[in-house]
Amino acid sequence: MSPISGGHWAGIEALLVDFDGVIIDSEYAHYQAWRDAFRAHGLWLSTDAWADHWALRDHSGKPPITAVLEKRLGAPLEDAVGLIREVRQHYRALVASLPARRGIEGWLREAAAHRVRCAVVTDGRADHVHAVLDRLQLTHLVETVIGRDRSRARKPAPDTYRAALTHLGVPAERAVAVEDSPHGIAASRAADVRCLAAPHKITNHLLQPGPGTVVIDPCAVSLDRALALLARPQRTPGAPRRGGEDVLRRIRASLTGLALGDAVGKVIDKRAAAQLDPETHSLVDAFADGGRPPELFRGRITDDTVLTLAFARTITATGTVSRAALEDELRALNPNGGRQIYKLKAAAGPLHVAEDGDTNGCVPRSATLGYLYGPGEVGDLGYDVLKTVTLTHAHPDAVMAALVFAIAVSHAVAGDSPCDALHTIRTALSHLVRLAGGGQAVAEAVVEHSTRGKETTSASALADHLEQAVGMGVKARSSAVAGIVLGLSGLPPQDVLPSLFRRQGPGDLDSVAAVYGALAGAFRPEIIPAAWGAVIEQYNGISFTGMAHGIHQVRTGAASR
């Protein structure tokens, strides 16, 4: 029977489960039996001392536990063989009544529900395992038991795992092991089987995550979630993120799109459609028709682009995300507007934390963080957004808008779809709310209205809807939400920007357009008109290509950190 699973279950055909310490907590019972033996001799055996001995049992010439006892007593035991016999009897009595380890039955049932075959892989005797499974009423969840065999070496040798794979007819890459010990993990990895490491009181400090290994507690985490963590690409500190020409192209197009929305919006200058002069109407028409920029379009940018480029400069200069470097940069530059920047300039002291700020000014510049991080690094991305946004904006709505925007940009630069970005926003929502200190309504508005956006192919209809639903004003919960939703719509700028700039009411349209443009360029680089971007570069003396290369170097670890 083949698996019926998708997602992180896809391709998994077998769950290979250790017995002692995984199905029952017999390892702690083993410790208890020897602890009582030490106590009978007036000595205490700590769990750490037992773990250090137990972790190397049968390896490296480690002396038996009786030798450890004799050393601490300072004298030989009168009857070491008899003591071992008594400890074994005590151990068997303890094990006879042990329940299944908390959470493990749920894992076995989850596997069965997904038609994933289960086998017990143990150094113990198969008949003993079968007896315990019968007592625990778990036999129906386990297809086979691969136990002790004279022809097979004990763990950490991979023999038992290879035997299980052969018996089931499952390749190693389609199996997942559950182990509780270093030698068990080593055995599974030597057989090329990925491993869920489930520590207990004895092995808590002995298990470490690594390639193909995730440390997890069956009591606290479902098997579904554990497999999701195992499937997640792992990136060790300092390892390069995925880069390449496609990522570089998307970063450049996103920077250009952000500046383009900002610069065209600057010409509109918050005027409603009825207030636009004929020249401005002609500019909007030229953009909509895909024509070359008219003379009226000079390429002047506002604080949205100025602050984004300033942030990018500090990152490329320092090779990292430095709050202090950004603070110095923001205090020094001319923000071309940006009221919160002037508040920062007025503040004294080496560390400034904003006291207010619910506007959209912190949102566009957070695109730079989306360029740096991959979609699987939401935690690092989120904390860097928080530490840089709070220089100027303290309101949860502004922080949340910046978080959601940066996540969307991160997915876009990686070549993902808007649906992928929305999925991350939904699944991470409770964590984002705690990080931002609120702002749930902002994230929920993005998700809700993006659903509406997927149902329309009309930029004008979507812009009308957003103007009525969230507005286009300077508040982050308004203009930032509108810009993000438009950016996730997949609609081209030749449709979106003219629809924005023909609003019947005034609004912070340059910010809406900048946020939209950053996402549009990252998702679909080919739709950003190069000729209009070139005018912006020439007027402001900047190079989007050079800026993108610098950010890309930091992203991939090529720059010094």
Coordinates of C-alpha atoms in Angstrom, one line a residue:
M1 CA 0.0 0.0 0.0
S2 CA 1.6 3.3 -1.1
P3 CA 1.6 6.4 1.0
I4 CA -1.3 8.9 0.5
S5 CA 0.8 11.8 1.7
G6 CA 1.8 15.2 0.2
G7 CA 3.9 18.1 1.5
H8 CA 6.7 17.1 3.8
W9 CA 5.2 13.5 4.0
A10 CA 5.7 13.2 0.2
G11 CA 8.2 10.4 -0.6
I12 CA 8.2 8.9 3.0
E13 CA 7.4 5.2 3.0
A14 CA 8.8 4.0 6.2
L15 CA 9.2 5.1 9.9
L16 CA 12.0 3.1 11.5
V17 CA 11.7 3.3 15.3
D18 CA 14.2 2.3 18.0
F19 CA 12.7 0.5 20.9
D20 CA 14.5 1.1 24.2
G21 CA 14.2 4.7 25.1
V22 CA 11.8 5.5 22.2
I23 CA 8.7 3.2 22.5
I24 CA 9.2 2.8 26.2
D25 CA 11.6 4.8 28.5
S26 CA 13.6 1.7 29.4
E27 CA 16.8 3.6 29.5
Y28 CA 15.7 5.6 32.5
A29 CA 14.6 2.3 34.1
H30 CA 18.1 1.0 33.5
Y31 CA 19.5 4.0 35.3
Q32 CA 17.1 3.6 38.2
A33 CA 18.1 -0.1 38.7
W34 CA 21.8 0.9 38.9
R35 CA 21.1 4.0 40.9
D36 CA 19.5 1.8 43.6
A37 CA 22.5 -0.6 43.5
F38 CA 24.9 2.3 44.1
R39 CA 22.6 3.6 46.8
A40 CA 22.7 0.2 48.6
H41 CA 26.5 0.8 48.8
G42 CA 26.0 4.3 50.2
L43 CA 26.8 6.1 46.9
W44 CA 24.8 8.3 44.6
L45 CA 24.7 7.7 40.8
S46 CA 23.6 10.9 39.0
T47 CA 21.9 10.9 35.7
D48 CA 24.8 12.8 34.2
A49 CA 27.4 10.2 35.4
W50 CA 25.2 7.4 34.1
A51 CA 24.7 9.1 30.8
D52 CA 28.4 9.7 30.3
H53 CA 29.1 6.0 31.0
W54 CA 26.0 4.7 29.1
A55 CA 26.7 6.8 26.0
L56 CA 30.0 5.0 25.4
R57 CA 28.9 1.5 26.5
D58 CA 30.5 -1.3 24.4
H59 CA 32.8 1.3 22.8
S60 CA 36.3 2.6 23.3
G61 CA 37.1 0.1 26.0
K62 CA 34.8 1.7 28.5
P63 CA 34.9 -0.3 31.8
P64 CA 31.7 -1.9 33.0
I65 CA 29.5 -0.1 35.5
T66 CA 30.6 -2.5 38.2
A67 CA 34.2 -1.3 37.7
V68 CA 33.0 2.3 38.2
L69 CA 31.3 1.2 41.4
E70 CA 34.4 -0.6 42.6
K71 CA 36.5 2.5 41.9
R72 CA 34.3 4.7 43.9
L73 CA 34.1 2.2 46.7
G74 CA 37.9 1.8 46.7
A75 CA 37.5 -1.9 47.0
P76 CA 36.4 -4.9 44.8
L77 CA 32.8 -6.1 45.0
E78 CA 32.4 -9.4 46.8
D79 CA 30.0 -10.7 44.2
A80 CA 29.9 -8.6 41.0
V81 CA 28.1 -11.3 39.1
G82 CA 25.4 -11.6 41.7
L83 CA 25.0 -7.8 41.8
I84 CA 24.5 -7.7 38.0
R85 CA 21.9 -10.5 38.3
E86 CA 20.0 -8.5 41.0
V87 CA 20.1 -5.3 38.9
R88 CA 18.8 -7.1 35.9
Q89 CA 15.9 -8.5 37.9
H90 CA 15.1 -5.1 39.3
Y91 CA 15.3 -3.6 35.7
R92 CA 12.9 -6.2 34.3
A93 CA 10.4 -5.5 37.1
L94 CA 10.5 -1.8 36.3
V95 CA 10.1 -2.4 32.6
A96 CA 7.2 -4.8 33.0
S97 CA 4.9 -2.0 33.9
L98 CA 6.3 0.9 31.8
P99 CA 3.7 2.6 29.6
A100 CA 4.5 3.8 26.1
R101 CA 6.6 6.9 26.0
R102 CA 4.4 9.9 25.9
G103 CA 3.7 11.1 22.3
I104 CA 5.1 8.0 20.6
E105 CA 1.8 6.2 20.1
G106 CA 0.5 9.4 18.5
W107 CA 3.4 9.4 16.1
L108 CA 2.8 5.7 15.2
R109 CA -0.9 6.5 14.6
E110 CA -0.1 9.5 12.5
A111 CA 2.2 7.4 10.3
A112 CA -0.5 4.7 9.9
A113 CA -3.0 7.4 8.9
H114 CA -0.6 8.4 6.1
R115 CA 0.0 4.8 5.1
V116 CA 3.6 5.0 6.2
R117 CA 4.9 1.6 7.2
C118 CA 6.5 1.2 10.7
A119 CA 9.2 -1.1 11.8
V120 CA 11.0 -1.4 15.1
V121 CA 14.8 -1.4 14.7
T122 CA 16.6 -2.4 17.9
D123 CA 19.6 -4.1 19.4
G124 CA 17.3 -5.9 21.7
R125 CA 15.5 -9.3 21.3
A126 CA 12.6 -9.3 18.9
D127 CA 10.5 -11.6 21.1
H128 CA 10.8 -9.2 24.0
V129 CA 9.8 -6.3 21.8
H130 CA 6.8 -8.2 20.5
A131 CA 5.7 -9.0 24.0
V132 CA 5.8 -5.3 25.1
L133 CA 4.0 -4.2 21.9
D134 CA 1.3 -6.7 22.7
R135 CA 1.0 -5.4 26.2
L136 CA 0.8 -1.8 25.0
Q137 CA -1.7 -2.7 22.3
L138 CA 0.6 -1.3 19.6
T139 CA 1.2 -4.4 17.6
H140 CA -1.2 -3.4 14.8
L141 CA 0.8 -0.2 14.2
V142 CA 4.1 -2.0 13.6
E143 CA 4.7 -4.1 10.5
T144 CA 7.9 -5.8 11.6
V145 CA 10.6 -5.9 14.3
I146 CA 14.3 -6.1 13.3
G147 CA 16.1 -7.2 16.4
R148 CA 19.3 -8.7 17.7
D149 CA 21.0 -11.1 15.3
R150 CA 24.4 -12.7 15.5
S151 CA 25.1 -11.7 11.9
R152 CA 24.5 -8.0 12.6
A153 CA 26.8 -5.6 14.5
R154 CA 25.2 -3.5 17.2
K155 CA 24.6 0.2 16.8
P156 CA 26.3 2.5 15.8
A157 CA 26.9 0.1 13.0
P158 CA 24.2 0.5 10.4
D159 CA 23.5 -3.2 10.1
T160 CA 20.0 -3.2 11.7
Y161 CA 18.8 -0.2 9.6
R162 CA 20.1 -1.8 6.4
A163 CA 18.3 -5.0 7.4
A164 CA 15.0 -3.1 8.0
L165 CA 15.3 -1.3 4.6
T166 CA 15.9 -4.6 2.8
H167 CA 13.0 -6.3 4.6
L168 CA 10.6 -3.5 3.7
G169 CA 12.0 -3.0 0.3
V170 CA 12.3 0.8 0.9
P171 CA 15.3 2.9 -0.2
A172 CA 17.0 4.9 2.5
E173 CA 16.0 8.3 1.2
R174 CA 12.3 7.3 1.7
A175 CA 12.7 6.3 5.3
V176 CA 12.9 8.3 8.6
A177 CA 14.3 6.9 11.9
V178 CA 13.4 7.8 15.4
E179 CA 16.3 7.4 17.9
D180 CA 17.1 8.5 21.4
S181 CA 20.9 8.0 21.6
P182 CA 24.1 9.1 19.9
H183 CA 24.9 5.6 18.8
G184 CA 21.4 5.1 17.4
I185 CA 21.6 8.3 15.5
A186 CA 25.0 7.4 14.1
A187 CA 23.6 4.0 13.0
S188 CA 20.7 5.6 11.1
R189 CA 22.9 8.2 9.4
A190 CA 25.5 5.6 8.5
A191 CA 22.6 3.9 6.6
D192 CA 21.7 7.2 5.0
V193 CA 18.4 7.4 6.8
R194 CA 17.4 10.8 8.2
C195 CA 16.7 10.9 11.9
L196 CA 14.3 12.4 14.4
A197 CA 16.3 12.4 17.6
A198 CA 14.0 12.2 20.6
P199 CA 16.0 12.8 23.8
H200 CA 14.9 11.8 27.3
K201 CA 16.2 12.4 30.8
I202 CA 19.4 10.4 30.1
T203 CA 20.3 11.7 26.7
N204 CA 19.0 15.3 26.8
H205 CA 22.5 16.8 26.8
L206 CA 24.0 14.2 24.4
L207 CA 22.0 14.8 21.3
Q208 CA 22.8 17.5 18.7
P209 CA 21.1 18.5 15.5
G210 CA 23.0 18.1 12.3
P211 CA 22.6 17.3 8.6
G212 CA 19.7 15.0 8.3
T213 CA 19.0 15.1 12.0
V214 CA 16.4 17.1 14.0
V215 CA 16.2 17.0 17.8
I216 CA 12.5 16.8 18.8
D217 CA 10.2 15.7 21.6
P218 CA 7.3 13.4 20.6
C219 CA 5.4 14.6 23.6
A220 CA 5.5 18.2 22.5
V221 CA 5.5 18.1 18.7
S222 CA 3.3 16.1 16.3
L223 CA 5.0 13.8 13.8
D224 CA 3.7 16.0 11.0
R225 CA 5.5 19.0 12.5
A226 CA 8.6 17.0 13.2
L227 CA 8.8 15.9 9.5
A228 CA 8.3 19.5 8.4
L229 CA 11.3 20.5 10.5
L230 CA 13.3 17.6 9.1
A231 CA 12.4 18.6 5.5
R232 CA 13.3 22.2 6.0
P233 CA 16.6 23.1 4.4
Q234 CA 19.3 23.6 7.1
R235 CA 21.7 26.5 6.9
T236 CA 24.6 26.5 9.2
P237 CA 25.8 29.9 10.5
G238 CA 27.9 31.6 7.8
A239 CA 26.8 29.3 5.1
P240 CA 25.9 31.0 1.8
R241 CA 22.2 31.5 1.0
R242 CA 21.1 30.6 -2.5
G243 CA 22.1 33.2 -5.0
G244 CA 22.8 33.3 -8.7
E245 CA 21.9 35.4 -11.7
D246 CA 18.2 35.0 -11.2
V247 CA 18.3 36.2 -7.6
L248 CA 20.5 39.1 -8.7
R249 CA 18.1 40.0 -11.5
R250 CA 15.1 40.0 -9.1
I251 CA 16.9 42.2 -6.6
R252 CA 17.8 44.7 -9.3
A253 CA 14.2 44.8 -10.7
S254 CA 12.8 45.1 -7.2
L255 CA 15.0 48.2 -6.4
T256 CA 14.0 49.6 -9.8
G257 CA 10.3 48.9 -9.3
L258 CA 10.4 50.5 -5.9
A259 CA 12.1 53.7 -7.1
L260 CA 9.8 53.8 -10.2
G261 CA 6.6 53.7 -8.2
D262 CA 8.0 56.3 -5.9
A263 CA 9.3 58.6 -8.7
V264 CA 6.1 58.5 -10.8
G265 CA 4.1 59.0 -7.6
K266 CA 6.2 62.0 -6.9
V267 CA 5.0 63.6 -10.1
I268 CA 1.4 63.0 -9.0
D269 CA 2.3 64.6 -5.7
K270 CA -0.8 63.3 -3.8
R271 CA -3.2 65.0 -6.2
A272 CA -6.6 63.4 -7.0
A273 CA -7.4 62.7 -10.6
A274 CA -9.5 65.8 -11.0
Q275 CA -6.5 67.9 -10.0
L276 CA -4.1 66.5 -12.5
D277 CA -2.9 68.8 -15.3
P278 CA -2.8 67.7 -19.0
E279 CA 1.0 67.1 -18.9
T280 CA 0.6 64.7 -15.9
H281 CA -2.2 62.9 -17.7
S282 CA 0.1 62.5 -20.7
L283 CA 2.8 61.1 -18.4
V284 CA 0.4 58.5 -17.0
D285 CA -0.9 57.7 -20.5
A286 CA 2.7 57.2 -21.7
F287 CA 3.5 54.8 -18.9
A288 CA 0.3 52.9 -19.4
D289 CA 1.0 52.5 -23.2
G290 CA 4.6 51.3 -22.5
G291 CA 6.1 54.4 -24.1
R292 CA 9.3 56.2 -23.3
P293 CA 9.3 58.6 -20.3
P294 CA 8.3 62.1 -21.3
E295 CA 10.4 65.2 -20.4
L296 CA 8.1 65.8 -17.4
F297 CA 9.4 62.7 -15.8
R298 CA 12.7 63.7 -14.2
G299 CA 13.2 60.7 -12.0
R300 CA 13.2 62.5 -8.7
I301 CA 12.7 60.1 -5.7
T302 CA 11.2 60.7 -2.2
D303 CA 12.0 59.3 1.2
D304 CA 10.7 55.9 0.3
T305 CA 13.6 55.3 -2.1
V306 CA 16.1 57.5 -0.3
L307 CA 15.8 55.4 2.9
T308 CA 15.9 52.1 1.0
L309 CA 19.1 53.0 -0.7
A310 CA 20.6 54.3 2.5
F311 CA 19.8 51.0 4.2
A312 CA 21.3 49.1 1.3
R313 CA 24.5 51.2 1.5
T314 CA 25.0 50.4 5.2
I315 CA 24.5 46.7 4.6
T316 CA 26.9 46.5 1.7
A317 CA 29.5 48.7 3.6
T318 CA 29.4 46.6 6.8
G319 CA 28.5 43.2 5.3
T320 CA 25.8 42.8 7.9
V321 CA 22.5 44.3 9.3
S322 CA 23.8 46.8 11.8
R323 CA 21.3 48.9 13.7
A324 CA 24.0 51.3 14.8
A325 CA 25.3 51.8 11.2
L326 CA 21.7 52.4 10.0
E327 CA 21.1 54.9 12.8
D328 CA 24.2 56.9 11.9
E329 CA 23.2 56.9 8.2
L330 CA 19.7 58.0 8.9
R331 CA 20.8 60.8 11.3
A332 CA 23.2 62.1 8.6
L333 CA 21.1 62.0 5.4
N334 CA 18.6 64.3 3.9
P335 CA 15.5 62.1 3.9
N336 CA 13.6 64.1 1.3
G337 CA 10.7 64.2 3.7
G338 CA 10.3 61.4 6.3
R339 CA 9.0 63.0 9.4
Q340 CA 10.1 60.1 11.6
I341 CA 13.7 60.6 10.4
Y342 CA 13.6 64.2 11.7
K343 CA 12.4 62.9 15.1
L344 CA 15.4 60.6 15.1
K345 CA 17.8 63.4 14.2
A346 CA 16.4 65.5 17.1
A347 CA 16.9 62.6 19.6
A348 CA 20.0 62.6 21.7
G349 CA 22.0 59.6 22.8
P350 CA 23.7 56.7 21.1
L351 CA 20.6 54.5 21.1
H352 CA 17.3 55.7 20.0
V353 CA 14.0 53.7 20.1
A354 CA 11.0 55.4 18.5
E355 CA 8.2 56.4 20.8
D356 CA 5.5 56.6 18.1
G357 CA 5.1 56.1 14.4
D358 CA 2.2 54.3 12.8
T359 CA 2.9 55.5 9.2
N360 CA 4.3 53.6 6.2
G361 CA 7.8 55.2 6.2
C362 CA 9.6 52.1 7.6
V363 CA 8.0 49.7 5.1
P364 CA 9.7 50.3 1.8
R365 CA 13.2 50.2 3.2
S366 CA 12.5 46.8 4.7
A367 CA 12.6 45.4 1.2
T368 CA 16.4 45.4 1.7
L369 CA 16.0 42.8 4.4
G370 CA 13.8 40.7 2.1
Y371 CA 16.7 40.7 -0.4
L372 CA 19.1 39.3 2.2
Y373 CA 17.1 36.4 3.6
G374 CA 15.7 33.2 2.1
P375 CA 12.0 32.2 2.8
G376 CA 13.2 29.6 5.3
E377 CA 14.8 32.3 7.5
V378 CA 11.7 34.0 8.8
G379 CA 13.0 34.2 12.3
D380 CA 16.3 36.0 11.4
L381 CA 14.4 38.2 9.0
G382 CA 11.8 39.1 11.5
Y383 CA 14.3 40.1 14.2
D384 CA 16.3 42.2 11.8
V385 CA 13.1 44.0 10.7
L386 CA 12.2 44.7 14.3
K387 CA 15.7 46.0 15.3
T388 CA 15.8 48.4 12.3
V389 CA 12.2 49.5 12.0
T390 CA 12.0 50.6 15.7
L391 CA 14.6 53.3 15.0
T392 CA 11.8 55.3 13.6
H393 CA 8.5 53.5 14.1
A394 CA 7.1 52.0 17.3
H395 CA 3.4 51.3 16.5
P396 CA 2.6 47.6 16.0
D397 CA 0.8 48.3 12.7
A398 CA 3.9 49.8 11.2
V399 CA 6.1 47.0 12.5
M400 CA 3.7 44.3 11.2
A401 CA 3.4 46.0 7.8
A402 CA 7.2 46.0 7.5
L403 CA 7.4 42.3 8.6
V404 CA 4.7 41.2 6.1
F405 CA 6.3 43.2 3.3
A406 CA 9.8 41.8 3.9
I407 CA 8.5 38.2 4.0
A408 CA 6.8 38.8 0.7
V409 CA 9.9 40.2 -0.9
S410 CA 12.0 37.3 0.4
H411 CA 9.7 34.8 -1.3
A412 CA 9.7 36.9 -4.5
V413 CA 13.4 37.1 -4.7
A414 CA 13.7 33.4 -4.2
G415 CA 11.5 32.8 -7.2
D416 CA 8.4 31.7 -5.2
S417 CA 4.8 32.6 -6.0
P418 CA 2.6 35.1 -4.1
C419 CA 0.7 32.1 -2.8
D420 CA 3.9 30.9 -1.1
A421 CA 4.4 34.3 0.6
L422 CA 0.8 34.3 1.8
H423 CA 1.1 30.8 3.2
T424 CA 4.1 31.9 5.3
I425 CA 2.3 35.0 6.5
R426 CA -0.7 32.9 7.6
T427 CA 1.3 30.1 9.3
A428 CA 3.6 32.6 11.1
L429 CA 0.9 35.0 12.0
S430 CA 0.8 34.3 15.8
H431 CA 4.6 34.6 16.0
L432 CA 4.6 37.8 14.0
V433 CA 2.0 39.3 16.3
R434 CA 4.1 38.6 19.3
L435 CA 7.2 40.0 17.6
A436 CA 5.4 43.2 16.5
G437 CA 3.5 43.6 19.8
G438 CA 0.2 43.6 17.9
G439 CA -0.7 44.5 14.3
Q440 CA -2.7 41.3 13.7
A441 CA -5.4 43.3 11.7
V442 CA -2.7 44.5 9.3
A443 CA -1.6 41.0 8.4
E444 CA -5.1 39.7 8.2
A445 CA -6.0 42.5 5.9
V446 CA -3.2 41.6 3.5
V447 CA -4.4 38.0 3.5
E448 CA -8.0 38.8 3.1
H449 CA -7.7 41.4 0.3
S450 CA -5.1 39.3 -1.5
T451 CA -7.8 36.7 -1.9
R452 CA -9.9 39.3 -3.6
G453 CA -6.9 40.3 -5.7
K454 CA -6.5 36.7 -7.1
E455 CA -10.1 36.8 -8.2
T456 CA -9.7 39.9 -10.5
T457 CA -7.7 40.7 -13.6
S458 CA -8.5 44.4 -13.4
A459 CA -6.0 46.6 -11.7
S460 CA -8.6 49.4 -11.6
A461 CA -11.2 47.2 -9.9
L462 CA -8.6 46.0 -7.3
A463 CA -7.5 49.6 -6.6
D464 CA -11.1 50.7 -6.2
H465 CA -11.7 47.9 -3.8
L466 CA -8.6 48.7 -1.7
E467 CA -9.4 52.4 -1.7
Q468 CA -12.7 51.6 -0.1
A469 CA -11.6 48.8 2.1
V470 CA -8.3 50.0 3.6
G471 CA -7.7 53.5 2.1
M472 CA -4.6 54.9 0.5
G473 CA -3.6 57.2 3.4
V474 CA -0.2 57.6 5.1
K475 CA -1.0 55.1 7.9
A476 CA 0.7 51.7 7.5
R477 CA -2.6 49.9 8.0
S478 CA -3.8 51.8 4.9
S479 CA -1.2 52.5 2.2
A480 CA 1.2 49.7 3.1
V481 CA -1.5 47.1 3.1
A482 CA -2.8 48.4 -0.3
G483 CA 0.7 48.3 -1.8
I484 CA 1.4 44.8 -0.5
V485 CA -1.9 43.5 -1.8
L486 CA -1.3 45.1 -5.2
G487 CA 2.2 43.6 -5.3
L488 CA 0.9 40.1 -4.6
S489 CA -1.7 40.4 -7.3
G490 CA 0.7 39.7 -10.2
L491 CA -0.8 42.6 -12.2
P492 CA 1.7 44.6 -14.3
P493 CA 2.8 48.1 -13.4
Q494 CA 1.5 49.5 -16.8
D495 CA -2.0 48.6 -15.4
V496 CA -1.5 49.2 -11.7
L497 CA 0.3 52.5 -11.6
P498 CA -2.1 54.4 -13.9
S499 CA -5.0 52.9 -11.9
L500 CA -3.5 54.2 -8.7
F501 CA -2.7 57.7 -10.1
R502 CA -6.3 58.2 -11.3
R503 CA -7.8 57.9 -7.9
Q504 CA -10.8 60.1 -7.2
G505 CA -9.5 60.9 -3.7
P506 CA -6.0 62.0 -2.6
G507 CA -3.6 59.6 -0.9
D508 CA 0.0 58.6 -0.2
L509 CA 0.1 57.1 -3.7
D510 CA 3.9 57.3 -4.1
S511 CA 4.3 55.0 -1.1
V512 CA 1.6 52.6 -2.3
A513 CA 3.3 52.5 -5.7
A514 CA 6.8 52.0 -4.2
V515 CA 5.7 49.0 -2.1
Y516 CA 3.8 47.6 -5.1
G517 CA 6.8 48.2 -7.4
A518 CA 9.3 46.4 -5.1
L519 CA 7.1 43.3 -5.1
A520 CA 6.2 43.5 -8.8
G521 CA 9.9 43.7 -9.8
A522 CA 10.9 40.9 -7.5
F523 CA 8.1 38.5 -8.6
R524 CA 8.3 39.4 -12.3
P525 CA 11.5 41.3 -13.2
E526 CA 10.7 41.4 -16.9
I527 CA 7.7 43.7 -16.4
I528 CA 9.7 46.7 -15.1
P529 CA 10.3 49.2 -17.9
A530 CA 14.1 49.7 -18.1
A531 CA 13.9 53.1 -19.8
W532 CA 12.1 54.7 -16.9
G533 CA 14.5 53.1 -14.4
A534 CA 17.4 54.6 -16.4
V535 CA 16.0 58.1 -16.0
I536 CA 15.9 57.6 -12.2
E537 CA 19.5 56.3 -12.1
Q538 CA 20.8 59.3 -14.1
Y539 CA 18.9 62.0 -12.2
N540 CA 20.0 60.6 -8.8
G541 CA 23.5 59.4 -9.7
I542 CA 22.8 55.8 -8.6
S543 CA 23.2 52.4 -10.1
F544 CA 20.5 49.8 -9.3
T545 CA 22.8 47.1 -10.8
G546 CA 25.7 48.1 -8.5
M547 CA 23.4 48.3 -5.5
A548 CA 22.0 44.9 -6.3
H549 CA 25.4 43.3 -6.7
G550 CA 26.5 44.6 -3.3
I551 CA 23.4 43.2 -1.6
H552 CA 23.7 39.9 -3.5
Q553 CA 27.3 39.6 -2.2
V554 CA 26.2 40.0 1.4
R555 CA 23.3 37.6 0.8
T556 CA 25.5 34.8 -0.5
G557 CA 28.3 35.4 2.1
A558 CA 30.8 36.7 -0.4
A559 CA 31.2 40.0 1.4
S560 CA 32.9 40.2 4.8
R561 CA 30.5 39.9 7.7

